[in-house]
XYZ file of C-alpha atoms in Angstrom:
432
model
C 34.117 -60.350 13.188
C 32.919 -61.136 9.691
C 29.312 -60.163 10.434
C 30.278 -56.843 11.940
C 32.691 -56.100 9.076
C 30.137 -56.815 6.362
C 27.570 -54.692 8.169
C 30.111 -51.880 8.491
C 30.819 -51.977 4.757
C 27.125 -51.930 3.941
C 26.463 -48.956 6.195
C 29.517 -47.157 4.862
C 28.475 -47.650 1.236
C 24.916 -46.467 1.971
C 26.217 -43.384 3.735
C 28.589 -42.567 0.884
C 25.872 -42.933 -1.698
C 23.535 -40.729 0.323
C 25.980 -37.943 1.057
C 27.724 -37.992 -2.300
C 24.346 -37.414 -3.967
C 23.848 -34.424 -1.669
C 27.301 -33.108 -2.559
C 26.436 -33.074 -6.252
C 23.045 -31.360 -6.003
C 24.541 -27.919 -6.463
C 26.486 -28.957 -9.563
C 23.873 -31.035 -11.363
C 22.737 -30.529 -14.935
C 19.885 -28.064 -15.580
C 16.388 -29.225 -14.818
C 13.011 -27.736 -15.690
C 10.721 -26.504 -12.909
C 7.251 -25.090 -13.369
C 7.254 -22.330 -15.972
C 6.096 -19.680 -13.535
C 4.097 -18.981 -10.417
C 1.382 -16.433 -9.799
C 0.379 -15.223 -6.361
C -1.965 -12.622 -4.894
C -0.005 -9.873 -3.191
C -0.950 -9.425 0.472
C -1.950 -5.820 1.085
C -1.873 -4.421 4.598
C -3.519 -1.230 5.780
C -5.376 1.185 3.513
C -5.538 0.529 -0.222
C -6.900 2.271 -3.344
C -10.486 1.820 -4.460
C -11.316 -0.543 -7.309
C -10.472 0.902 -10.695
C -9.892 0.001 -14.324
C -7.582 1.467 -16.953
C -4.967 2.686 -14.458
C -1.274 3.252 -15.217
C 1.398 1.572 -13.073
C 4.908 3.039 -13.056
C 8.108 1.862 -11.381
C 9.305 3.662 -8.282
C 12.283 3.285 -5.963
C 10.350 1.129 -3.485
C 7.875 -0.566 -5.826
C 5.439 1.211 -8.105
C 2.916 4.034 -8.358
C -0.726 3.760 -9.469
C -2.102 6.616 -11.573
C -5.583 7.321 -12.871
C -8.130 4.747 -13.859
C -11.898 4.772 -13.770
C -12.964 4.365 -10.149
C -16.100 2.546 -9.067
C -16.461 4.834 -6.074
C -14.356 7.223 -4.018
C -11.565 9.458 -5.308
C -9.015 9.079 -8.086
C -5.902 9.924 -6.085
C -2.593 8.361 -7.016
C -1.220 5.669 -4.715
C 2.248 4.237 -4.080
C 2.890 0.580 -3.317
C 5.882 -0.368 -1.180
C 7.063 -3.785 -2.368
C 9.031 -4.834 0.699
C 6.253 -4.022 3.169
C 3.286 -4.822 0.887
C 1.720 -1.536 1.934
C -0.078 1.224 0.045
C 0.023 4.885 0.890
C -2.018 7.683 -0.622
C -0.355 10.409 -2.674
C -1.591 13.915 -3.419
C -1.827 13.803 -7.225
C -5.299 13.496 -8.715
C -5.561 12.043 -12.190
C -8.897 11.348 -13.873
C -7.695 9.563 -17.009
C -8.882 6.002 -17.674
C -7.305 3.866 -20.358
C -4.589 6.423 -21.052
C -1.260 5.286 -22.426
C 1.857 5.866 -20.348
C 5.533 5.354 -21.178
C 8.221 5.657 -18.515
C 11.666 7.179 -18.934
C 13.552 6.964 -15.659
C 11.753 9.130 -13.117
C 9.318 10.535 -15.680
C 6.105 9.022 -17.057
C 4.618 10.560 -20.225
C 0.860 10.107 -20.573
C -1.529 10.649 -23.470
C -5.064 9.706 -24.492
C -7.712 7.651 -22.803
C -11.158 8.711 -21.670
C -11.402 11.265 -18.910
C -13.508 13.762 -17.046
C -11.581 16.484 -18.877
C -9.982 16.788 -22.319
C -7.971 13.695 -23.189
C -5.783 15.117 -25.948
C -3.273 16.714 -23.588
C 0.222 15.414 -22.963
C 1.167 15.001 -19.302
C 4.393 14.284 -17.484
C 4.372 12.703 -14.059
C 7.526 12.801 -11.933
C 7.508 9.711 -9.745
C 9.909 10.782 -7.002
C 8.143 14.127 -6.519
C 4.553 12.914 -7.048
C 4.123 15.807 -9.451
C 1.837 15.889 -12.514
C 2.110 18.631 -15.123
C 0.393 19.438 -18.389
C 3.111 20.069 -20.970
C 0.722 22.335 -22.928
C 1.417 20.650 -26.219
C -0.958 21.505 -29.030
C -3.121 18.453 -29.713
C -2.261 16.646 -32.954
C -4.943 17.557 -35.490
C -7.371 14.703 -36.017
C -5.235 12.231 -34.108
C -7.216 9.583 -32.186
C -6.947 9.502 -28.413
C -8.879 6.391 -27.373
C -7.089 3.021 -27.301
C -3.695 4.329 -28.407
C -0.327 2.632 -27.857
C 2.818 4.528 -26.939
C 6.536 4.247 -26.241
C 9.535 6.363 -25.274
C 13.020 6.331 -26.786
C 15.865 8.877 -27.119
C 13.990 11.847 -25.601
C 11.019 11.190 -27.870
C 7.489 10.100 -26.942
C 5.694 8.139 -29.690
C 1.946 7.506 -30.036
C 0.442 4.863 -32.333
C -3.050 4.094 -33.579
C -6.294 4.515 -31.695
C -9.980 4.736 -32.472
C -10.819 6.473 -35.742
C -7.295 6.340 -37.116
C -8.307 5.172 -40.592
C -6.980 2.208 -42.544
C -3.321 3.109 -42.090
C -2.153 3.317 -38.502
C -1.244 6.918 -37.609
C 1.998 7.674 -35.795
C 2.992 10.923 -34.134
C 5.882 11.914 -31.869
C 6.962 14.623 -29.487
C 10.548 15.608 -28.648
C 10.481 16.316 -24.907
C 13.981 17.773 -24.944
C 13.253 20.300 -27.669
C 9.900 21.110 -25.995
C 8.561 22.822 -29.099
C 4.980 22.522 -27.934
C 3.964 20.721 -31.128
C 3.547 17.128 -32.204
C 5.355 15.913 -35.308
C 3.422 13.490 -37.553
C 5.503 10.540 -38.740
C 4.968 10.082 -42.469
C 6.472 6.639 -42.745
C 7.061 5.076 -46.147
C 5.799 1.674 -47.213
C 3.209 -0.524 -45.610
C 2.288 -0.772 -41.964
C -0.381 -2.330 -39.788
C -3.969 -1.163 -40.045
C -5.175 1.223 -37.389
C -6.232 -0.621 -34.267
C -7.734 0.116 -30.842
C -6.402 -1.304 -27.574
C -3.231 -2.876 -28.968
C -0.145 -3.245 -26.799
C 3.070 -1.504 -27.729
C 6.463 -1.963 -26.106
C 9.927 -0.601 -26.821
C 13.014 -2.797 -27.071
C 16.233 -1.195 -28.281
C 15.491 1.004 -31.278
C 12.287 -0.859 -32.106
C 8.668 -0.596 -31.077
C 6.661 -3.827 -31.060
C 2.903 -3.658 -31.692
C 0.419 -6.512 -31.261
C -3.323 -7.070 -30.964
C -6.177 -4.643 -30.773
C -9.556 -4.319 -32.451
C -8.316 -5.304 -35.918
C -6.364 -8.360 -34.764
C -3.012 -6.895 -35.703
C -0.282 -9.528 -35.848
C 3.185 -8.667 -34.595
C 4.736 -5.645 -36.281
C 7.895 -3.741 -35.385
C 8.501 -0.062 -36.004
C 12.138 1.002 -36.298
C 12.398 4.248 -34.356
C 15.534 5.293 -36.253
C 14.490 4.653 -39.851
C 10.776 5.113 -39.051
C 9.711 2.097 -41.074
C 7.379 -0.842 -40.296
C 8.229 -4.520 -40.639
C 5.790 -7.407 -40.359
C 7.109 -10.259 -38.190
C 6.465 -13.826 -39.263
C 5.811 -15.900 -36.158
C 7.244 -19.419 -35.974
C 4.627 -20.646 -33.489
C 1.654 -22.845 -34.263
C -0.091 -21.921 -31.024
C -0.812 -18.226 -30.603
C -2.981 -16.183 -28.260
C -6.529 -15.422 -29.399
C -7.067 -11.935 -30.828
C -7.711 -9.397 -28.076
C -7.533 -5.775 -27.047
C -6.851 -3.831 -23.838
C -4.636 -6.575 -22.416
C -1.735 -6.057 -19.997
C 1.825 -6.171 -21.311
C 5.334 -5.654 -19.915
C 8.912 -6.061 -21.105
C 10.768 -8.871 -19.320
C 14.152 -7.282 -18.583
C 15.523 -10.171 -16.501
C 15.366 -13.049 -18.974
C 18.515 -13.925 -20.851
C 16.710 -13.161 -24.147
C 14.368 -10.207 -24.835
C 10.730 -11.113 -24.333
C 7.334 -9.632 -23.599
C 4.675 -10.930 -21.209
C 0.972 -10.523 -22.013
C -1.959 -11.151 -19.684
C -5.739 -11.079 -20.102
C -7.591 -8.703 -22.380
C -10.936 -8.871 -24.149
C -12.194 -10.092 -27.491
C -13.065 -6.864 -29.261
C -16.781 -6.344 -29.809
C -17.850 -9.099 -27.424
C -18.168 -9.775 -23.703
C -15.475 -12.462 -23.704
C -12.485 -11.710 -21.479
C -9.327 -13.720 -20.848
C -6.977 -14.553 -17.988
C -4.295 -16.479 -19.879
C -0.603 -15.552 -19.869
C 1.668 -15.561 -22.924
C 5.313 -14.786 -23.585
C 6.588 -13.525 -26.927
C 10.284 -14.122 -27.616
C 11.736 -11.359 -29.750
C 14.825 -13.154 -31.055
C 13.048 -16.259 -32.344
C 9.582 -14.709 -32.943
C 7.777 -17.410 -30.971
C 4.760 -17.469 -28.680
C 4.728 -19.575 -25.512
C 1.751 -19.913 -23.226
C 2.712 -19.968 -19.566
C 0.899 -22.214 -17.133
C 1.526 -20.383 -13.855
C 1.046 -22.299 -10.643
C -1.821 -20.479 -8.942
C -1.037 -21.614 -5.403
C -3.567 -19.254 -3.827
C -6.085 -18.863 -6.604
C -5.666 -17.210 -9.963
C -6.524 -13.772 -11.371
C -10.033 -13.704 -12.788
C -10.503 -12.828 -16.486
C -10.213 -9.082 -17.059
C -9.354 -6.252 -19.414
C -7.692 -2.881 -18.847
C -5.697 -4.046 -15.819
C -2.732 -1.888 -14.922
C 0.631 -3.636 -15.227
C 4.283 -2.988 -14.443
C 7.522 -4.995 -14.304
C 9.500 -4.549 -11.078
C 12.656 -6.486 -10.191
C 11.812 -9.687 -12.016
C 8.065 -9.697 -11.370
C 5.045 -8.632 -13.375
C 2.390 -6.931 -11.234
C -1.203 -6.523 -12.407
C -3.787 -4.414 -10.629
C -7.531 -4.077 -11.008
C -9.224 -4.001 -14.401
C -12.775 -4.869 -15.312
C -14.873 -7.831 -16.421
C -17.676 -5.666 -17.826
C -18.795 -2.068 -17.671
C -20.481 -2.794 -14.343
C -17.716 -4.827 -12.700
C -14.519 -3.086 -11.611
C -11.871 -5.054 -9.756
C -9.568 -4.364 -6.859
C -6.856 -6.992 -6.502
C -3.105 -7.081 -6.890
C -1.210 -10.067 -8.317
C 2.404 -10.873 -9.097
C 3.788 -13.230 -11.722
C 7.251 -14.708 -11.181
C 8.901 -16.543 -14.058
C 11.265 -19.331 -13.065
C 12.396 -20.694 -16.447
C 15.112 -23.337 -16.045
C 17.132 -23.626 -12.840
C 20.797 -23.626 -13.762
C 23.623 -24.502 -11.416
C 26.093 -21.664 -11.282
C 29.149 -20.945 -9.193
C 29.751 -17.648 -7.517
C 26.118 -16.631 -7.317
C 26.829 -13.993 -4.692
C 28.800 -12.025 -7.275
C 26.311 -12.278 -10.108
C 24.102 -9.565 -8.649
C 26.492 -7.077 -10.270
C 26.358 -8.815 -13.649
C 23.798 -7.941 -16.301
C 21.754 -10.816 -17.625
C 22.708 -13.128 -14.788
C 20.816 -16.406 -14.851
C 19.875 -18.879 -12.169
C 21.601 -20.792 -9.416
C 20.379 -24.261 -8.493
C 20.779 -26.005 -5.162
C 18.563 -28.466 -3.290
C 15.804 -28.250 -5.897
C 15.599 -24.468 -5.625
C 15.898 -21.928 -8.416
C 17.462 -18.639 -7.389
C 17.348 -15.603 -9.632
C 20.019 -13.005 -8.990
C 18.580 -9.590 -9.726
C 21.161 -7.300 -11.396
C 21.844 -4.059 -9.568
C 24.405 -2.352 -7.432
C 22.050 -2.128 -4.464
C 22.147 -5.890 -3.821
C 18.427 -6.272 -4.512
C 16.798 -9.326 -2.927
C 17.000 -12.553 -4.835
C 13.771 -14.207 -5.958
C 13.612 -17.829 -4.875
C 11.248 -20.295 -6.475
C 10.832 -23.869 -5.325
C 11.172 -25.904 -8.500
C 8.806 -28.558 -7.184
C 5.888 -26.436 -6.037
C 6.381 -23.081 -7.735
C 6.228 -21.242 -4.405
C 8.035 -17.901 -4.536
C 9.646 -15.917 -1.788
C 12.359 -13.309 -1.318
C 15.825 -14.037 0.032
C 18.415 -11.556 1.129
C 21.340 -13.639 -0.100
C 21.747 -16.327 -2.719
C 22.558 -19.748 -1.211
C 25.855 -21.446 -2.091
C 26.000 -23.740 -5.077
C 27.002 -26.814 -3.057
C 30.576 -28.007 -2.505
C 33.314 -26.838 -4.877
C 34.656 -29.461 -7.241
C 38.015 -29.874 -5.476
C 36.286 -30.694 -2.166
C 34.130 -33.293 -3.919
C 37.283 -34.854 -5.451
C 38.959 -35.117 -2.019
C 35.829 -36.730 -0.581
C 35.733 -39.318 -3.373
C 39.423 -40.221 -2.989
C 39.113 -40.425 0.793
C 36.045 -42.647 0.429
C 37.870 -45.053 -1.894
C 40.811 -45.277 0.517
C 38.440 -45.823 3.433
C 36.569 -48.616 1.680
C 39.868 -50.238 0.730
C 41.086 -50.058 4.299
C 37.902 -51.579 5.699
C 38.001 -54.360 3.138
C 41.644 -55.111 4.070
C 40.678 -55.374 7.744
C 37.825 -57.744 6.847
C 40.204 -60.046 4.990
C 42.636 -60.074 7.902
C 39.744 -60.782 10.273
C 38.689 -63.746 8.157
C 42.255 -65.184 8.152
C 42.593 -64.855 11.919
C 39.287 -66.655 12.530
C 40.592 -69.881 10.890
C 41.329 -73.002 13.098
C 39.986 -76.299 14.266
C 36.243 -77.017 14.362
C 34.752 -79.688 16.602
C 32.837 -82.450 14.828
C 30.151 -84.161 16.826
């Protein structure tokens, strides 16, 4: 009786330890997985020809590819369906390469670049209708068109810098609502960055952030309301090397505003990059990501098209040199920290929702009323995949409490039976 009882207690304790640890997985403290994962996107069926300097714009089902310098074939626009990983050809032809595009809802405003035709026109592309139109805006006198940066805010399209802009970076704007047919030069007061070619510019709130380019411009912000520049003092020791014509997107999913930069080229040389950096706006810090390239890694490149769609940065094409144009599509998924969170199914309707953690998985709930798929990233391997629902966060706290109390009572009961068994086994013993 004693042997069986002790064995029963041992097995019971082992089982409780094992299962109680499983019960608490969903409510554990935050842990840090790989910073991000990067994967080639499988493309089925027909696909666009290799090209560099294309514009990618968000669409309902994924994104649209516009323009770019093609190595061969035509320069038709293409649409990529994210759920099916399929391309289909559109009817719009667009010969611009290296043009700057800024999206406002269903509209993409495009200016500059190098093209088969004049590159000082302002275009508007309507994504849902696959319709490109020349807005017939008089070209800004003497304003550079190659290597410009641009942004859109409050019905206004802004253009910054470019080749031949002089020592002081030029800024011009166009009010698309007023549709006057004329650009308005911005005569900002005070200092600003020097004119630069191939810098990246992104809008956040009422500010436009500019970085990089031919003159190694550090981070500057342009207030779109007061129309004044401010130099930003970075708090990071490690920073990306100076570069131009890199890919950049605004990360709209992270809990704090940030920008993601990939690749680019050292201006005036043949050196190109394939590193990935994140710039945090609130704390003015640079962080280099070390994505887990589970199926390879994007080769170094410049002038790759980029877009941010439902928590992922896509990059397409680009070039290594003037004689090497690429055709490949990659996605970058940031995983940050996996946080345990209750009620993950409801957080899809909450802006800025974070992560749910269960069984060593990080689940990002994408905000939106259409119940967009969640992005799941294995915190151990960095593998990413889509889920239709977010898994539960483990057992609720009250269930765990009941299990613990029941376990204590069960152990006490077994121990009581063992003691009674030991008392009943007492008696005479024969002595030889």
